[in-house]
Coordinates of C-alpha atoms and ligand atoms in Angstrom, one line a residue:
M272 CA -22.4 19.2 6.1
S273 CA -25.7 19.9 4.2
D274 CA -25.7 19.9 0.5
E275 CA -26.2 23.8 0.5
K276 CA -23.2 24.5 3.0
I277 CA -21.3 23.3 0.4
V278 CA -23.5 24.8 -2.4
R279 CA -23.2 28.3 -1.5
M280 CA -19.3 28.4 -0.2
I281 CA -18.6 27.1 -3.7
R282 CA -20.7 29.9 -5.4
S283 CA -19.3 32.7 -2.3
S284 CA -15.9 32.1 -1.8
S285 CA -12.5 31.1 -1.8
V286 CA -11.3 26.7 -2.5
D287 CA -10.3 27.1 1.2
D288 CA -13.8 28.0 2.6
I289 CA -15.1 24.8 0.6
S290 CA -12.1 22.1 1.4
S291 CA -12.5 22.6 5.4
S292 CA -11.9 19.0 5.7
V293 CA -14.0 18.2 8.5
D294 CA -17.4 19.3 6.8
L295 CA -16.3 17.8 3.2
D296 CA -15.2 14.5 5.4
S297 CA -18.9 14.5 6.9
A298 CA -20.3 15.7 3.5
Y299 CA -19.5 12.0 2.1
G300 CA -21.1 9.7 4.2
P301 CA -19.9 6.3 6.6
S302 CA -16.5 5.2 6.5
G303 CA -15.1 1.2 7.4
F304 CA -18.2 -1.8 6.0
R305 CA -20.8 0.6 6.0
G306 CA -19.3 3.0 3.9
L307 CA -17.6 0.7 1.1
L308 CA -21.1 -0.9 0.7
K309 CA -22.7 2.0 0.3
S310 CA -19.7 3.2 -2.4
S311 CA -19.6 -0.2 -4.3
N312 CA -18.3 1.2 -7.1
I313 CA -14.7 2.2 -4.8
L314 CA -15.6 -0.9 -3.2
F315 CA -15.7 -2.8 -6.5
Y316 CA -12.9 -0.7 -8.0
S317 CA -10.4 -1.3 -5.2
L318 CA -10.9 -5.2 -4.8
F319 CA -10.5 -5.2 -8.6
A320 CA -7.2 -3.5 -8.3
S321 CA -6.3 -5.5 -4.9
L322 CA -6.0 -8.2 -7.3
G323 CA -1.9 -6.6 -7.4
G324 CA -2.3 -7.3 -3.8
F325 CA -2.7 -10.2 -4.4
L326 CA -0.4 -11.6 -6.8
F327 CA 2.0 -9.8 -4.5
G328 CA 1.3 -12.1 -1.6
Y329 CA 1.2 -14.6 -4.3
D330 CA 4.9 -14.3 -4.9
Q331 CA 6.0 -14.0 -1.5
G332 CA 4.5 -17.1 -0.6
V333 CA 5.4 -19.1 -3.6
I334 CA 8.8 -20.2 -3.4
S335 CA 9.5 -21.3 -0.3
G336 CA 7.2 -24.4 -0.4
V337 CA 8.3 -25.1 -4.3
L338 CA 12.4 -25.0 -2.5
V339 CA 11.9 -27.8 -0.4
M340 CA 9.8 -29.6 -3.2
H341 CA 11.9 -32.6 -4.6
D342 CA 11.3 -32.4 -8.6
F343 CA 12.3 -29.4 -8.0
E344 CA 15.5 -30.1 -5.2
A345 CA 17.0 -32.5 -7.6
R346 CA 16.3 -30.4 -11.0
F347 CA 18.3 -27.0 -9.4
P348 CA 20.2 -28.8 -7.1
R349 CA 22.3 -25.1 -6.5
V350 CA 18.8 -23.6 -5.3
G351 CA 16.5 -26.1 -3.6
G352 CA 16.8 -27.2 -0.2
N353 CA 20.5 -26.3 1.2
G354 CA 22.0 -25.2 -1.7
D355 CA 24.2 -22.3 -2.4
L356 CA 21.7 -20.3 -4.6
Q357 CA 19.6 -20.6 -2.0
G358 CA 19.4 -17.0 0.2
W359 CA 19.2 -15.5 -3.7
V360 CA 17.0 -17.1 -5.5
V361 CA 14.1 -15.7 -2.9
S362 CA 16.0 -12.1 -2.5
I363 CA 16.7 -11.2 -6.2
M364 CA 12.6 -11.0 -7.1
Q365 CA 12.9 -8.4 -4.3
L366 CA 16.2 -6.7 -5.3
G367 CA 14.2 -6.3 -8.8
A368 CA 10.7 -5.3 -6.9
F369 CA 13.2 -2.5 -5.3
V370 CA 14.3 -1.3 -9.7
G371 CA 10.8 -2.0 -10.4
A372 CA 8.8 1.0 -7.4
L373 CA 11.2 3.4 -8.5
I374 CA 10.9 2.5 -12.2
N375 CA 7.0 3.0 -11.1
S376 CA 7.2 6.5 -10.8
P377 CA 8.3 7.9 -14.1
L378 CA 5.4 5.2 -15.5
A379 CA 2.4 6.3 -13.8
D380 CA 2.8 10.3 -14.1
R381 CA 3.4 9.9 -17.9
L382 CA 1.7 6.8 -19.1
S383 CA -1.5 7.5 -16.6
R384 CA -1.4 5.4 -12.7
R385 CA -4.1 2.3 -14.7
Y386 CA -1.7 2.0 -17.8
S387 CA 1.6 1.8 -15.2
V388 CA 0.3 -0.7 -13.7
A389 CA -0.4 -3.0 -17.0
V390 CA 2.8 -2.6 -18.0
A391 CA 3.3 -3.7 -14.8
C392 CA 0.9 -7.7 -15.6
V393 CA 3.4 -7.7 -18.4
A394 CA 6.7 -7.9 -16.3
F395 CA 4.8 -10.1 -14.1
L396 CA 3.4 -12.2 -17.1
I397 CA 6.9 -12.6 -18.5
G398 CA 8.8 -13.7 -15.1
S399 CA 5.8 -16.0 -14.2
V400 CA 6.3 -17.8 -17.7
L401 CA 10.0 -18.1 -17.6
Q402 CA 9.7 -19.4 -13.5
A403 CA 7.2 -21.8 -14.3
A404 CA 8.9 -23.4 -17.6
A405 CA 12.6 -22.5 -16.1
V406 CA 14.5 -25.5 -17.2
D407 CA 18.3 -23.7 -15.4
N408 CA 19.5 -22.0 -12.9
S409 CA 19.7 -18.9 -14.9
M410 CA 16.3 -19.2 -16.5
L411 CA 14.6 -19.3 -12.9
F412 CA 16.6 -16.2 -11.8
I413 CA 16.2 -14.1 -15.0
G414 CA 12.7 -14.9 -15.3
R415 CA 13.0 -14.1 -11.1
F416 CA 14.0 -10.5 -11.3
I417 CA 12.0 -10.1 -14.5
G418 CA 8.9 -11.2 -12.6
G419 CA 10.6 -8.7 -9.6
I420 CA 10.8 -6.0 -11.0
G421 CA 6.3 -6.4 -12.5
L422 CA 5.8 -6.6 -8.7
G423 CA 7.4 -3.7 -7.1
Q424 CA 5.9 -1.5 -9.7
I425 CA 2.4 -3.1 -8.7
S426 CA 3.1 -2.5 -4.9
M427 CA 3.2 1.3 -6.2
G428 CA 1.2 1.6 -8.7
V429 CA -1.8 -0.2 -6.7
P430 CA -2.1 1.7 -3.5
L431 CA -1.3 5.2 -5.5
W432 CA -4.2 4.6 -7.7
I433 CA -6.9 3.4 -4.8
G434 CA -6.1 6.2 -3.0
E435 CA -6.4 8.5 -5.5
V436 CA -9.9 7.0 -6.8
A437 CA -11.3 6.8 -3.0
P438 CA -13.3 9.6 -1.0
P439 CA -11.7 11.1 2.0
N440 CA -13.7 9.1 4.3
L441 CA -12.6 5.7 2.6
R442 CA -9.3 6.1 2.0
G443 CA -8.1 4.0 4.5
S444 CA -10.4 1.0 4.4
A445 CA -10.2 0.9 0.6
V446 CA -6.4 0.9 0.8
T447 CA -6.4 -1.6 3.1
L448 CA -8.0 -4.2 0.8
Q449 CA -4.6 -4.3 -1.1
Q450 CA -3.1 -6.0 2.4
F451 CA -6.0 -8.0 2.5
A452 CA -5.4 -9.7 -0.8
I453 CA -1.8 -9.3 0.2
A454 CA -2.4 -11.9 2.9
C455 CA -4.7 -13.9 0.6
G456 CA -2.2 -14.7 -2.4
I457 CA 0.2 -16.1 1.2
M458 CA -2.0 -17.6 2.6
I459 CA -3.2 -19.2 -0.9
S460 CA -0.4 -20.0 -2.6
F461 CA 0.7 -21.6 0.8
W462 CA -1.2 -24.0 0.9
L463 CA -1.6 -24.4 -3.6
D464 CA 1.9 -25.4 -2.7
Y465 CA 1.3 -27.6 0.2
G466 CA -1.4 -29.2 -1.9
T467 CA 0.8 -29.1 -5.0
Q468 CA 3.6 -31.7 -3.7
Y469 CA 1.9 -34.5 -3.6
I470 CA 1.4 -34.7 -7.7
G471 CA 2.5 -37.6 -8.5
G472 CA 3.4 -38.2 -5.2
I473 CA 6.3 -36.6 -2.2
G474 CA 9.3 -38.8 -2.7
E475 CA 11.0 -39.5 -6.1
G476 CA 7.9 -39.5 -8.3
Q477 CA 6.9 -36.3 -7.5
S478 CA 5.8 -34.7 -11.0
Q479 CA 7.7 -31.4 -12.3
A480 CA 4.0 -30.2 -12.1
A481 CA 4.3 -30.6 -8.3
W482 CA 5.8 -26.9 -8.9
R483 CA 5.7 -25.7 -12.0
L484 CA 1.8 -25.0 -11.8
P485 CA 2.5 -22.7 -8.6
F486 CA 4.7 -20.8 -10.5
A487 CA 2.9 -21.0 -14.0
L488 CA -0.9 -20.2 -12.1
R489 CA -0.1 -17.2 -11.3
V490 CA -0.5 -15.9 -15.1
V491 CA -5.0 -16.2 -14.1
P492 CA -4.9 -13.8 -11.4
A493 CA -2.2 -11.6 -13.7
L494 CA -3.8 -11.5 -17.1
T495 CA -7.7 -10.6 -15.4
L496 CA -5.6 -7.4 -13.5
L497 CA -4.3 -7.2 -16.9
T498 CA -7.7 -6.9 -19.2
G499 CA -9.3 -4.7 -16.2
C500 CA -6.9 -1.7 -16.3
F501 CA -7.6 -1.4 -20.2
F502 CA -11.4 -2.0 -20.1
V503 CA -12.6 -2.1 -15.9
L504 CA -10.8 0.7 -14.1
P505 CA -11.6 4.4 -14.6
F506 CA -8.6 6.5 -15.0
S507 CA -7.2 8.1 -11.6
P508 CA -8.9 11.6 -11.3
R509 CA -6.2 13.4 -9.6
W510 CA -3.8 12.3 -12.5
L511 CA -6.5 13.4 -15.5
V512 CA -6.5 16.4 -13.2
K513 CA -2.2 17.0 -13.1
V514 CA -1.9 16.1 -17.2
G515 CA -4.8 18.9 -18.3
R516 CA -7.6 16.5 -18.6
E517 CA -10.2 18.3 -16.4
H518 CA -13.1 17.8 -17.8
E519 CA -12.7 13.7 -18.3
A520 CA -11.7 13.7 -14.2
L521 CA -15.1 15.7 -13.5
T522 CA -16.6 12.6 -15.6
V523 CA -14.7 9.8 -13.9
L524 CA -15.5 11.8 -10.5
S525 CA -19.0 11.7 -11.0
R526 CA -19.1 7.9 -12.3
L527 CA -16.9 7.3 -9.2
R528 CA -18.9 9.2 -6.4
K529 CA -22.2 7.8 -8.2
M530 CA -23.4 11.6 -8.3
P531 CA -24.4 14.1 -11.0
E532 CA -21.2 16.1 -12.5
N533 CA -22.9 19.2 -10.7
H534 CA -23.5 17.9 -7.7
P535 CA -21.7 20.5 -5.0
I536 CA -19.8 17.4 -3.5
V537 CA -18.4 16.6 -6.9
Q538 CA -18.0 20.6 -7.5
A539 CA -16.2 20.7 -4.1
E540 CA -13.6 17.8 -4.8
I541 CA -12.9 19.0 -8.5
M542 CA -12.1 22.2 -7.2
Q543 CA -9.8 21.6 -4.6
I544 CA -7.9 18.3 -7.2
K545 CA -7.5 21.2 -9.7
A546 CA -6.6 23.9 -6.9
G547 CA -3.6 21.1 -5.2
A548 CA -2.8 20.4 -9.3
R549 CA -2.8 24.0 -10.2
F550 CA -0.7 25.0 -7.1
D551 CA 2.0 22.2 -7.7
A552 CA 2.4 23.0 -11.6
L553 CA 2.9 26.7 -11.4
T554 CA 5.1 26.7 -8.2
I555 CA 7.4 24.1 -10.5
K556 CA 6.9 26.4 -13.1
E557 CA 8.2 30.6 -10.8
K558 CA 10.1 28.6 -9.5
F559 CA 12.2 26.4 -11.9
P560 CA 11.8 28.6 -15.8
N561 CA 14.9 26.5 -16.6
A562 CA 12.2 23.2 -16.1
K563 CA 10.7 22.4 -19.8
T564 CA 10.7 18.7 -20.8
P565 CA 9.0 16.3 -18.3
A566 CA 12.9 14.6 -16.9
Q567 CA 13.8 18.4 -15.7
I568 CA 10.9 18.7 -14.5
A569 CA 10.7 15.6 -12.6
F570 CA 14.6 16.1 -11.6
Q571 CA 13.2 19.3 -10.5
Q572 CA 10.4 17.8 -8.2
Y573 CA 12.3 14.9 -7.1
K574 CA 14.9 17.6 -5.5
E575 CA 12.0 19.2 -3.9
L576 CA 11.1 16.1 -2.2
F577 CA 14.2 16.3 -0.5
T578 CA 15.2 20.0 -0.2
Q579 CA 11.5 21.3 1.5
K580 CA 11.5 20.7 4.7
H581 CA 7.7 19.8 4.6
L582 CA 8.6 17.9 1.7
S583 CA 11.1 15.7 3.0
R584 CA 8.7 15.4 6.6
R585 CA 6.8 13.2 4.9
L586 CA 9.3 11.4 2.6
F587 CA 11.1 10.5 6.1
V588 CA 7.6 8.9 7.2
A589 CA 6.4 7.4 4.7
C590 CA 10.6 5.9 4.4
F591 CA 10.6 4.8 7.6
M592 CA 7.1 3.3 8.4
Q593 CA 8.5 0.6 5.1
F594 CA 10.9 0.2 7.2
L595 CA 9.3 -0.4 10.7
Q596 CA 7.3 -2.2 9.0
Q597 CA 9.7 -4.8 7.8
F598 CA 11.6 -4.5 10.7
T599 CA 8.8 -5.7 13.1
G600 CA 10.2 -8.6 12.0
V601 CA 6.9 -9.8 9.3
N602 CA 8.9 -11.8 7.1
A603 CA 11.5 -13.1 9.2
I604 CA 8.4 -15.0 10.3
I605 CA 6.3 -15.9 7.0
Y606 CA 9.4 -16.7 5.8
Y607 CA 11.5 -18.7 8.3
A608 CA 8.0 -20.4 10.1
P609 CA 9.1 -24.1 9.7
K610 CA 12.1 -23.3 10.8
M611 CA 11.1 -20.8 13.6
F612 CA 8.2 -23.5 14.7
K613 CA 11.3 -26.5 14.0
S614 CA 13.7 -24.1 17.1
I615 CA 11.0 -23.8 19.6
G616 CA 10.4 -27.8 20.1
L617 CA 7.5 -28.3 17.4
S618 CA 9.1 -31.7 16.3
G619 CA 8.2 -33.2 13.2
N620 CA 7.5 -31.3 9.6
S621 CA 3.5 -31.5 9.3
V622 CA 3.7 -30.0 13.0
S623 CA 5.6 -27.1 11.8
L624 CA 3.9 -26.9 8.1
L625 CA 0.6 -26.7 10.1
A626 CA 1.7 -23.9 12.7
T627 CA 3.0 -21.8 9.3
G628 CA -0.5 -22.6 7.7
V629 CA -2.0 -20.9 11.0
V630 CA -0.1 -18.0 11.2
G631 CA -1.2 -17.4 6.8
I632 CA -5.3 -17.7 8.0
I633 CA -5.0 -15.5 10.8
N634 CA -2.5 -13.2 8.8
V635 CA -5.7 -13.3 6.7
V636 CA -8.5 -13.1 9.5
A637 CA -6.8 -10.4 10.7
T638 CA -6.7 -8.1 8.3
V639 CA -10.8 -7.5 8.2
P640 CA -10.9 -5.2 11.3
A641 CA -9.2 -2.7 9.7
I642 CA -11.4 -2.3 7.2
G643 CA -13.5 -1.2 9.5
I644 CA -11.6 1.0 11.7
V645 CA -8.4 2.9 10.6
D646 CA -11.1 5.2 8.9
N647 CA -12.8 5.5 11.9
F648 CA -10.6 4.9 14.8
G649 CA -7.7 6.7 12.9
R650 CA -4.4 5.6 12.0
R651 CA -2.3 6.6 15.1
V652 CA -4.6 4.4 17.7
V653 CA -4.7 1.0 15.5
L654 CA -0.7 1.4 14.8
M655 CA 0.3 1.9 18.3
V656 CA -2.3 -1.2 19.7
G657 CA -0.7 -3.1 17.4
A658 CA 3.2 -2.1 17.4
L659 CA 2.3 -2.6 21.8
F660 CA 1.6 -6.2 21.3
M661 CA 3.6 -7.2 18.6
S662 CA 6.4 -6.2 21.0
L663 CA 4.8 -8.2 24.1
S664 CA 5.0 -10.8 21.7
H665 CA 8.5 -10.4 20.5
F666 CA 9.2 -9.9 24.4
I667 CA 7.6 -13.8 25.7
I668 CA 8.7 -15.1 22.3
A669 CA 12.0 -13.9 23.2
T670 CA 12.2 -14.2 27.1
L671 CA 10.8 -18.1 26.8
Y672 CA 13.0 -18.9 23.9
A673 CA 16.0 -17.8 26.4
I674 CA 14.6 -19.7 29.5
Y675 CA 13.8 -23.2 27.9
E676 CA 16.7 -22.7 24.7
H677 CA 18.2 -26.1 26.1
S678 CA 15.0 -28.0 27.1
W679 CA 12.5 -27.5 24.5
A680 CA 11.0 -31.4 24.9
D681 CA 11.2 -31.3 28.6
H682 CA 8.5 -28.0 28.4
L683 CA 6.5 -29.0 25.5
S684 CA 3.4 -26.2 26.9
A685 CA 6.3 -23.4 26.2
G686 CA 6.7 -24.2 22.6
W687 CA 3.2 -24.3 22.4
A688 CA 3.2 -21.1 24.6
A689 CA 5.7 -19.0 22.5
A690 CA 3.5 -20.9 18.9
A691 CA 0.9 -19.4 20.3
F692 CA 3.0 -15.7 20.6
V693 CA 3.8 -15.9 17.2
W694 CA 0.3 -15.9 15.9
F695 CA -0.6 -13.2 18.7
F696 CA 2.6 -10.4 17.0
V697 CA 1.1 -11.9 13.0
F698 CA -2.6 -10.9 14.6
N699 CA -1.3 -7.4 16.3
F700 CA 0.9 -7.3 12.5
A701 CA -2.3 -7.9 10.0
Y702 CA -4.2 -4.8 11.6
S703 CA -2.4 -2.3 12.9
V704 CA 1.3 -1.7 10.7
G705 CA 1.0 -4.2 7.6
C706 CA -2.2 -2.0 6.1
I707 CA -1.5 1.6 7.7
A708 CA 2.5 1.8 6.2
W709 CA 0.2 1.4 2.8
I710 CA -1.8 3.9 3.8
Y711 CA -0.1 7.3 4.3
P712 CA 2.8 7.1 1.7
T713 CA -0.7 7.5 -0.7
E714 CA -2.1 10.0 1.4
I715 CA 0.2 12.5 2.7
F716 CA 1.6 14.0 -0.3
P717 CA 1.0 16.8 -2.9
L718 CA 0.1 15.3 -6.5
G719 CA 3.0 16.6 -8.0
V720 CA 5.2 14.6 -6.2
R721 CA 2.9 11.8 -5.2
A722 CA 4.3 9.2 -7.3
Q723 CA 8.1 10.0 -7.0
A724 CA 7.7 9.8 -3.1
M725 CA 5.8 6.2 -3.2
G726 CA 8.5 5.5 -5.8
I727 CA 11.1 5.9 -3.3
A728 CA 8.7 4.2 -0.2
I729 CA 8.3 1.4 -1.1
S730 CA 11.2 0.7 -2.4
V731 CA 12.0 1.0 0.7
N732 CA 9.7 -1.7 2.0
W733 CA 11.6 -3.8 -0.5
I734 CA 15.1 -3.2 0.2
S735 CA 14.2 -3.7 4.1
N736 CA 12.4 -7.1 2.7
F737 CA 15.4 -7.9 0.9
V738 CA 18.0 -7.5 4.1
I739 CA 15.1 -9.3 6.7
G740 CA 15.0 -11.5 4.2
L741 CA 19.6 -11.4 4.3
I742 CA 19.6 -11.3 8.5
T743 CA 17.0 -13.7 9.8
P744 CA 18.6 -17.3 9.2
I745 CA 22.0 -15.8 10.5
M746 CA 20.4 -14.0 13.4
L747 CA 18.4 -17.2 13.6
S748 CA 21.3 -19.4 13.8
Q749 CA 23.7 -17.1 15.9
F750 CA 21.5 -14.8 17.9
K751 CA 19.0 -17.1 18.6
F752 CA 16.1 -16.2 21.3
G753 CA 18.8 -12.3 20.5
T754 CA 16.5 -12.1 17.1
F755 CA 13.3 -12.2 18.7
Y756 CA 14.6 -9.1 21.3
F757 CA 16.2 -6.8 18.5
F758 CA 12.5 -7.4 16.7
F759 CA 10.8 -6.2 20.0
A760 CA 13.5 -3.5 20.0
F761 CA 11.8 -2.1 16.5
T762 CA 7.7 -3.1 17.6
M763 CA 8.9 0.1 20.6
I764 CA 10.9 2.0 18.3
L765 CA 7.1 2.2 16.1
F766 CA 5.4 2.6 19.4
C767 CA 7.7 5.5 20.6
W768 CA 7.2 7.1 17.3
V769 CA 3.8 7.3 16.3
L770 CA 3.0 8.1 19.9
L771 CA 5.5 11.6 19.1
F772 CA 5.7 12.1 15.6
L773 CA 3.0 11.0 14.0
P774 CA 0.5 13.2 12.6
E775 CA -3.8 11.8 12.3
T776 CA -4.6 11.8 8.5
K777 CA -7.8 10.2 8.7
G778 CA -10.9 11.7 6.9
V779 CA -8.0 14.2 6.0
P780 CA -8.8 15.4 1.9
M781 CA -5.2 14.7 0.2
E782 CA -5.7 18.1 -1.2
E783 CA -5.1 19.6 2.3
M784 CA -2.5 17.1 4.2
D785 CA -0.3 20.8 4.3
R786 CA -2.2 21.6 7.1
L787 CA -0.6 18.2 8.7
W788 CA 2.7 18.8 7.6
G789 CA 3.2 23.3 7.3
G790 CA 5.4 24.2 4.0
N791 CA 3.8 26.0 1.2
E792 CA 3.5 29.2 3.8
G793 CA 4.7 32.4 3.2
K794 CA 4.0 35.5 0.5
E795 CA 5.3 34.4 -2.2
T796 CA 2.9 30.9 -1.7
A797 CA 0.1 32.6 -0.4
D798 CA -0.3 34.8 -3.8
R799 CA 0.1 32.1 -6.1
M800 CA -2.8 30.4 -4.0
A801 CA -4.7 34.0 -4.4
R802 CA -4.2 33.6 -8.1
I803 CA -5.6 30.3 -8.8
Q804 CA -8.6 30.5 -5.8
Q805 CA -8.9 33.7 -8.3
E806 CA -9.6 31.8 -11.1
L807 CA -11.2 28.9 -9.9
K808 CA -13.8 31.3 -8.2
C809 CA -14.8 32.3 -11.7
E810 CA -14.8 29.0 -13.0
S811 CA -16.7 27.6 -10.5
R812 CA -19.4 30.5 -11.3
N813 CA -20.3 29.3 -14.5
V814 CA -21.0 25.7 -12.7
P815 CA -25.2 24.8 -13.0
I816 CA -25.3 23.8 -9.6
Y817 CA -27.1 20.5 -8.4
R818 CA -30.7 20.7 -7.0
K819 CA -32.4 17.8 -4.9
T820 CA -36.0 18.6 -5.3
G821 CA -37.5 20.3 -2.2
S822 CA -33.9 20.2 -0.4
Y823 CA -32.9 23.4 -0.1
S824 CA -34.5 26.5 1.2
D825 CA -35.8 29.2 -1.8
D826 CA -33.7 32.1 -1.0
L827 CA -30.9 29.2 -1.8
D828 CA -32.6 29.0 -4.6
I829 CA -32.7 32.4 -5.8
E830 CA -29.7 33.2 -4.8
L831 CA -28.2 30.1 -6.9
Q832 CA -30.3 30.9 -9.9
D833 CA -30.6 27.2 -10.2
Q834 CA -31.0 26.1 -14.1
Y835 CA -32.8 22.7 -13.1
Ligands
LIG1160 C1 4.4 -6.1 4.1 C2 5.2 -7.5 3.6 C3 4.4 -8.5 4.5 C4 3.1 -9.3 4.5 C5 2.6 -9.6 5.6 C6 2.9 -6.4 4.1 O1 2.3 -5.1 4.2 O2 5.1 -5.0 2.8 O3 6.1 -7.6 3.3 O4 5.4 -9.8 3.7 O5 2.2 -7.8 4.6 O6 0.8 -10.0 5.2

C-alpha cells in the first residue's frame, strides 16, 4: 500500500480502516533474509537478545558431557556416571525453568520486558557460579535450580521482547533467530565439553577445569546480555504503551522502524498498539470495576485467559504447541543420542559421540532456512511439512529397530540408516516446530494478557521437557523400538492438528489477531472500540504528517495541510 493511502486512512476514518492487515503488511517491505538485512537494527537487536537463546541451548547441552567426565564422577559419585541422582541433576534445571517462566509474567509487566530479562541474567549468573564452584551435591543442585529459574525467565522474556519490537513482516524470522541461537548453544556446549575433557587427560589425571570451565564460561554471554538489557536493547514499544508511556513508545518505534515519528507507517502502527492497549485496559476496568491494585488486575487477567473462549482457545494452542514440540522427541535425541546411537549398533564411544556431534550441527544448519521461510510460506505449511517428515523418520527408525533389534552387529548398514533418519528427524524439527512453537505464543495474545499467557505456555514447554527427560531412558530400556512409535504418534498428531485446526498468523499485526481467533464481539465491545477509535482519531488529527518531497499528489497535500 502506498504511503498516501495510509495517510488518508489515518486522517479520515477509524483505526480499523488503518489497520487492514494485508495492506499494512505490504507497507513494511519484504520478509525473510531480505527484510532482515533491510531492517538491520531489528536484525541486530534480535540477534543480541538471542544471546538468551544461546544461554538456553548451552545450559541444556553442557550437562550431558560433564556428567561423564572422570574428575566430575570422582567428586560427585551420586551424580556423575551412573549415580542414583543423575536424572535429578539434569531435571532440576527444567523444574527451575518451569518456575522461572511463570514468575517472569508479572516481572515482564511490572518491570518491563527488558528488565525482566536482566533479572533473569542475574539468577542465571548466580546459578552458573554455584555450579562452576560446586564442592558438594547440594551446591550443584541449588546452582542448577537457581540457574534454571533464570533460564525459564529468559526463555519467556526474550521471545516476548523480540515479538513485540519486530514489524509483522519480520516477526517470525526475528523470533526464529532465538531458536537459531538455542541450536548454536547446544552445539557449542557439546563440542566444548568434547574439547575440555582432555584438560589433564581423560582418565585419572583429568583436571577439574575439564568440567568447571564449561560451567563457568556461560558467565560471558550472560554478562553481555545483562549489560545489553541496560545499554543496548530498547524498551518494547508495546510495553511502553501498556504502562501509559505513549510518547516514549512513539520515539522507540520510530527508531526501530528507522522512520520519522510522523511517518504514516509509524503513526498507523502506534495507533494500532494504542487502540489495542486501551481496549484491553478499558475492558478490564469496565468488567471488573473492583480490581484496583496491579495484583487484582493481574488476577482478573489470568482468570480471563481461562474463562473467555477466544482467549482460552489461544492459550490452548500456545500450550499444546509447546507440549507437542517436546513430544516430537527432540530432547530424547538431544539428551540421549549417544545411548541411542549405541543401541542401534554404532559401536565405540567415539563413533556414537561423533554421531551426536552431527546432531548438533544439523540442528543449527537446518534452522537457517526457517529464518527465510516462516514469514514467506507461512507457519502452517512449514509445520506440516516438518511434522510429516519427522513422523516418517520415527516410523522408519522404529521399524528398523524392531527388525534388527537383536542383529545390529550383522547389519551395520541398517544401523547407519537408522542414524541417518535420526539426523533427518533433527533436520525437520529444526526448521519447523523448533522455531514455530516459539513464534505463536509471542504473537497471538492481546497485549493485556500476553505476558501471563506466555508464561503459562513456556512453562508447559519446560514441564514437558522435564517429563521427556524422565521417561526416555525408561522407555528406551523397556519399550525399545516402541519409543520411536510413541514419538511417531505425537508427530502425526501435530500434523493433523495443524492441518485441521491451526489458523495462519503470517503477517497479521499482533493487534489484529482477534480476526483469527474470534472474541471481542457483541455490542458492548463494539461500543468500547468505537469510543477508543474516536479518541484516537482526534489525537491523530494533531499529528503533522511526514512528507517525502514529491511523493504525494497535490490534492493529498491540500487535504493533509502538511506542515512540512
Ligand atoms: C526446544 C528445546 C530443544 C531445542 C533443540 C527448542 O525449541 O524448546 O527443548 O532442546 O529446541 O534445538
